[in-house]
Structure formats: C-alpha cells, structure tokens
CSV table of C-alpha atoms in Angstrom, one decimal:
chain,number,residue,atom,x,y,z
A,493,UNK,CA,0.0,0.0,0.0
A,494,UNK,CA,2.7,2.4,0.9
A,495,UNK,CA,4.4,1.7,-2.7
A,496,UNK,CA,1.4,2.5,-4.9
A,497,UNK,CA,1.1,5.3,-2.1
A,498,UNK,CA,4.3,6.6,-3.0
A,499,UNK,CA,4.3,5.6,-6.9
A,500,UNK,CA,0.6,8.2,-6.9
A,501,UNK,CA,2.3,11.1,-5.5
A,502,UNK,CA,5.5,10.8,-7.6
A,503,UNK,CA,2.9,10.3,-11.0
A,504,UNK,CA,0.7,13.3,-8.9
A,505,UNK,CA,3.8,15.8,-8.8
A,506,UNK,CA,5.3,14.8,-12.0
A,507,UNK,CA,1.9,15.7,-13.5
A,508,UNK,CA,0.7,19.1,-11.6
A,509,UNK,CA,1.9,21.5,-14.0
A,510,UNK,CA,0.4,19.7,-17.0
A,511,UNK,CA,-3.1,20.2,-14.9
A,512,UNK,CA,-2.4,23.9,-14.4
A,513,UNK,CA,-1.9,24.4,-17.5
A,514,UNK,CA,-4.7,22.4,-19.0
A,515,UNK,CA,-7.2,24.2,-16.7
A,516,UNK,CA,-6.0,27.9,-17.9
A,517,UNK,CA,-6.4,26.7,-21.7
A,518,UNK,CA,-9.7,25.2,-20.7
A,519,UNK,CA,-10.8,28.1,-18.8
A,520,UNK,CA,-13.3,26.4,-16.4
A,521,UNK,CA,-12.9,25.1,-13.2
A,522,UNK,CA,-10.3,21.6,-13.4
A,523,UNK,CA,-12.5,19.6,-10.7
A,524,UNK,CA,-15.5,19.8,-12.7
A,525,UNK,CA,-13.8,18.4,-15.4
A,526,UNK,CA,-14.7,15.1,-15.0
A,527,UNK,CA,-13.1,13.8,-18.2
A,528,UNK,CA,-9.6,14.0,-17.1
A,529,UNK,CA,-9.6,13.0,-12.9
A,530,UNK,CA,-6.9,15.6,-11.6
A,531,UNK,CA,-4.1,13.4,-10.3
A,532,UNK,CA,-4.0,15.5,-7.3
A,533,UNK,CA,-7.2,15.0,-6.1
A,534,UNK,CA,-6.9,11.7,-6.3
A,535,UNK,CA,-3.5,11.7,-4.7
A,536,UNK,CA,-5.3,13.7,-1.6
A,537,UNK,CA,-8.2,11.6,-1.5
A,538,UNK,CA,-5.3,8.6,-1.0
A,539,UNK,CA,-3.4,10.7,1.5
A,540,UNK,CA,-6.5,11.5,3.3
A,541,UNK,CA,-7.9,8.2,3.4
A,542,UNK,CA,-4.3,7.0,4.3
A,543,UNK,CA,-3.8,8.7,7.4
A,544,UNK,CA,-7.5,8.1,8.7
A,545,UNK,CA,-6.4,4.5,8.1
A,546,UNK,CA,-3.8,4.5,9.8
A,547,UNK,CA,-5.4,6.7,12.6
A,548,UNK,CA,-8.0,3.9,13.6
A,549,UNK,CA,-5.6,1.6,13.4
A,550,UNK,CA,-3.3,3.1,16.2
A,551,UNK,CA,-6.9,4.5,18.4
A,552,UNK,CA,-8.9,0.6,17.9
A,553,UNK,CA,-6.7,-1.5,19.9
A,554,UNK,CA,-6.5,1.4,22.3
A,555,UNK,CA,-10.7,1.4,22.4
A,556,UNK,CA,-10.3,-2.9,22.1
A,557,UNK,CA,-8.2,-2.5,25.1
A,558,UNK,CA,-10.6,-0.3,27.1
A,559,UNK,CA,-14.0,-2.3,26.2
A,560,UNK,CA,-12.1,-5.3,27.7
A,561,UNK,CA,-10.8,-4.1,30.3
A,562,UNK,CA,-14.5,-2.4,32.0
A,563,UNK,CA,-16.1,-5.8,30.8
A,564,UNK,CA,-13.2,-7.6,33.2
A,565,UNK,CA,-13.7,-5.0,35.9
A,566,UNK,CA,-17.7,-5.7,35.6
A,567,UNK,CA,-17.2,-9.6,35.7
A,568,UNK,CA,-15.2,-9.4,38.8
A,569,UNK,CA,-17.4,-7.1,40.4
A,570,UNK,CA,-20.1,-9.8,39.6
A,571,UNK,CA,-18.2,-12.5,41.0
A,572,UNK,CA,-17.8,-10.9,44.0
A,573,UNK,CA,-21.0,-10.1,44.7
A,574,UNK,CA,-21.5,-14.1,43.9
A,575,UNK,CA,-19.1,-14.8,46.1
A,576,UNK,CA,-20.4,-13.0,49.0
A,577,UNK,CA,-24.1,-13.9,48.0
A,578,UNK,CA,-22.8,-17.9,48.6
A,579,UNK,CA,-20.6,-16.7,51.6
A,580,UNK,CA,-23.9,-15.3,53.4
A,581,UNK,CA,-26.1,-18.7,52.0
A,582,UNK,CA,-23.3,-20.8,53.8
A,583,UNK,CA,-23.3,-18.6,57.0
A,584,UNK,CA,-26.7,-19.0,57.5
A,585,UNK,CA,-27.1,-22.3,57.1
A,586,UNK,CA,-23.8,-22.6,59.5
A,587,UNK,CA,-26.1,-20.2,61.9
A,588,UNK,CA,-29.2,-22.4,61.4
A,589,UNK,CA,-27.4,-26.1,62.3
A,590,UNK,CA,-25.9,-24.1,65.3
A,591,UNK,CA,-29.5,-22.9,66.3
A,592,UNK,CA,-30.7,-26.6,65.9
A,593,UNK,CA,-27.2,-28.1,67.6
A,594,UNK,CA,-27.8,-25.3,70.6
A,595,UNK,CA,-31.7,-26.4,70.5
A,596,UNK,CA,-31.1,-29.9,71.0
A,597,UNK,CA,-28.3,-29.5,74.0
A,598,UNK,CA,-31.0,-26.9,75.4
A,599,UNK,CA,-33.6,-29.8,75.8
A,600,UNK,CA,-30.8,-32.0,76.7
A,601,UNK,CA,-30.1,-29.7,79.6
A,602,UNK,CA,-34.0,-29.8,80.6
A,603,UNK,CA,-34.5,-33.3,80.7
A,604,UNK,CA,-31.5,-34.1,82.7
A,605,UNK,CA,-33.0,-31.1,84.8
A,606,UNK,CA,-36.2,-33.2,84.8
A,607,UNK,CA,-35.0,-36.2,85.7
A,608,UNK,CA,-32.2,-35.3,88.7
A,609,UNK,CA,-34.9,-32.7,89.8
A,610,UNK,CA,-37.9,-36.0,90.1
A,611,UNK,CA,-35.4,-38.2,92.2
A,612,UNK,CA,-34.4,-35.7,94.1
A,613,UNK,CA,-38.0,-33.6,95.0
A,614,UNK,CA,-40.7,-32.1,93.3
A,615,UNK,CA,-39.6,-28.8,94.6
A,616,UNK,CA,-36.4,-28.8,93.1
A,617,UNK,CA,-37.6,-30.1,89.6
A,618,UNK,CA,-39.6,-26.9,89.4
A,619,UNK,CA,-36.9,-24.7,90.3
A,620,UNK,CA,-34.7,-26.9,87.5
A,621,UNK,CA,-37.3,-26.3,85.5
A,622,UNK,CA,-37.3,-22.8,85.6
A,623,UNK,CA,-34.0,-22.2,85.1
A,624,UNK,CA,-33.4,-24.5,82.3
A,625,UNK,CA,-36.4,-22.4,80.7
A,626,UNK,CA,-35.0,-18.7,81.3
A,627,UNK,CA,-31.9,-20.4,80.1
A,628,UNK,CA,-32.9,-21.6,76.7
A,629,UNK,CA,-35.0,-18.2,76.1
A,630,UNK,CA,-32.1,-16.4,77.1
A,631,UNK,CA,-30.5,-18.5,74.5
A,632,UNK,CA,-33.3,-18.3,72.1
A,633,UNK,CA,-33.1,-14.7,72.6
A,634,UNK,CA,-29.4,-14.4,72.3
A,635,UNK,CA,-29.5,-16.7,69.0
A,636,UNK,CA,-32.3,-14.2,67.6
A,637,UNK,CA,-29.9,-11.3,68.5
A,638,UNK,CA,-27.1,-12.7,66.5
A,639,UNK,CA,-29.4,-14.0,63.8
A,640,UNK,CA,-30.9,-10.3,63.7
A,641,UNK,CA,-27.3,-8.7,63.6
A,642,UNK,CA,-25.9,-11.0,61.1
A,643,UNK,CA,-29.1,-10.2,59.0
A,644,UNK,CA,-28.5,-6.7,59.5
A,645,UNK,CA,-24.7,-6.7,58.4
A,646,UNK,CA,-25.6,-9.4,55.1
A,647,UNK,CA,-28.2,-6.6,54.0
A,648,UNK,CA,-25.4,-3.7,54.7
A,649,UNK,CA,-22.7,-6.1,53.0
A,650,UNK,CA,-25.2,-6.1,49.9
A,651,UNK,CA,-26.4,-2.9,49.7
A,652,UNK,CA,-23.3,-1.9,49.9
A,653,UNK,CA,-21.8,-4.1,46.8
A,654,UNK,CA,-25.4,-2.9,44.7
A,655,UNK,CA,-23.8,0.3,45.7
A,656,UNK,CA,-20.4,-0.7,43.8
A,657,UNK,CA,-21.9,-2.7,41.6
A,658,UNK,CA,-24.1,0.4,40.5
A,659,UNK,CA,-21.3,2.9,40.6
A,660,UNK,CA,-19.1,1.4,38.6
A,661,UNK,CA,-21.5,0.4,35.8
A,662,UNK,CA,-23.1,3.8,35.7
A,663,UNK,CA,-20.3,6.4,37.6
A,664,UNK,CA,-23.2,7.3,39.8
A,665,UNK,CA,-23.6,6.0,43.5
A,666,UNK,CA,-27.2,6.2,44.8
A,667,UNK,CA,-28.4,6.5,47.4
A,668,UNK,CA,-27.9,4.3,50.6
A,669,UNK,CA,-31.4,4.2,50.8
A,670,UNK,CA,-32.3,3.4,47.2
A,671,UNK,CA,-29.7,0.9,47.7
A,672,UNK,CA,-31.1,-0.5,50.8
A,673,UNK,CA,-34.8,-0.9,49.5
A,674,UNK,CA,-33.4,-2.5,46.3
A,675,UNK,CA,-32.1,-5.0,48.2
A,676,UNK,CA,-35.1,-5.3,50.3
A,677,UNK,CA,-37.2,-5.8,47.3
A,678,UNK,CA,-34.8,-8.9,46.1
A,679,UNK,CA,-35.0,-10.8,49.3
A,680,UNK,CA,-39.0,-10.4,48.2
C-alpha cells in the first residue's frame, strides 16, 4: 500500500503542471472536469484516506483494550457479589445447624433437669425447671440477636456491593437508601 502510495504522488507531482496548465487553456474550473480525474485530487483523497487508516488503526486497539478491560472489571465485580451472596447462604445455614445443635443440647439440659430434679424432689424439679427455661429463652433470645445482627450486616454487606456494583456500571452511587430498599425488594 505504501508503494502504490508513493508511486501516486511521484505520478501526482510529476503531472501538476500539465493540470495547471490544462485548466487555464480550458478556462473552467479543473475539478468539474470530470473527463480527465486531476491526479492531485486523487493523490489527496489517497493521503486523506491513508492517514484516517492509519489513525484507527493506532486508536482501535487502544478502544479494544478499554472495552475489555471495564467488561473484566464488571465480571469481577459480579463475581464478588457471587461470592459474598454464597458466603452469606453458607453462614446462615452454619447459623441455622448451630441454632438446631444449641436447641437440641437446650432440651438435653431440661431433661436431665427433669429427671435429677424427680429423684431428688418435686420442689427442686420446678426450680430446675425454671432455670433451664429462662436459660434456653435467654438462648433463644441471644441466637435471635445474632441471627438479627448478622441479618443486618448481610443486607449492609449487599447494599453496599449494589452500591459498587451500580457505581461502577453507571459512575453514579445512589443512594444508601435506594440501595437498601433495592435490596429489600430482592430478598422479596
């Protein structure tokens, strides 16, 4: 391409003054002339046409580059979000087999309470009783405590990556309230 490039501008300069002075015999204008093509303008529509070429060819790896790297940056930002979304499935489920776990030695505790409290008197079975009852709703209310806090932190961890995740797809962080009700609305 650069030889018949160069081999147009050679034939271009070689024939310029042979133009000029065709156009002055002629006495019109040469580019409406449309039975001889001016070498020239062909030689600038080659030039012009050459450099735009070889513009985009230097700027479209540069945008290539760009597109792939904000479609990299979104795929890890989904991936995180995954991540955490499967982190927060598995901590609940660890939360719910410790609530069952902590339920089971509760009722362990109250029927050994039962039992050491009938040998030894009625009396002291119903003040077993009690206490293994303020115990497990003490537990019961300290498990629904956690449960609520760790609730409360998954929907801040979330709102917080919608937040991200929002941000860097649009530039724009809303709000933390529109963030919180979005996430809100997707737990249903």
């Amino acid at each position: 391409m650069l030889k018949t490039a160069a081999t147009t501008l050679v034939t271009a300069l070689l024939a310029a003054p042979a133009l000029a002075q065709a156009a002055e015999e002629s006495g019109g204008l040469p580019q409406f002339d449309f039975e001889r093509v001016a070498v020239s303008q062909v030689f600038w529509l080659l030039l012009v046409f050459g450099l735009l070429y070889v513009l985009m060819v230097m700027m479209l790896p540069k945008v290539a580059g760009v597109t792939e790297k904000r479609a990299g940056t979104i795929s890890g930002d989904l991936d995180t979000a995954d991540k955490a979304r499967l982190e927060a499935e598995d901590r609940r489920e660890a939360y719910e087999a410790s609530l069952a776990s902590t339920r089971a030695e509760a009722q362990d505790v109250i029927a050994g309470a039962k039992s050491d409290a009938a040998k030894a008197n009625e009396a002291r079975m119903a003040e077993a009783d009690a206490a293994a009852q303020t115990r497990l709703a003490q537990a019961e209310a300290e498990l629904d405590k956690a449960r609520r806090d760790a609730l409360v932190k998954l929907d801040a961890i979330a709102a917080e990556a919608t937040q991200d995740i929002v941000e860097k797809l649009t530039g724009t962080r809303p709000a933390d309230a529109k963030a919180a009700a979005a996430v809100a609305a997707a737990q249903g």
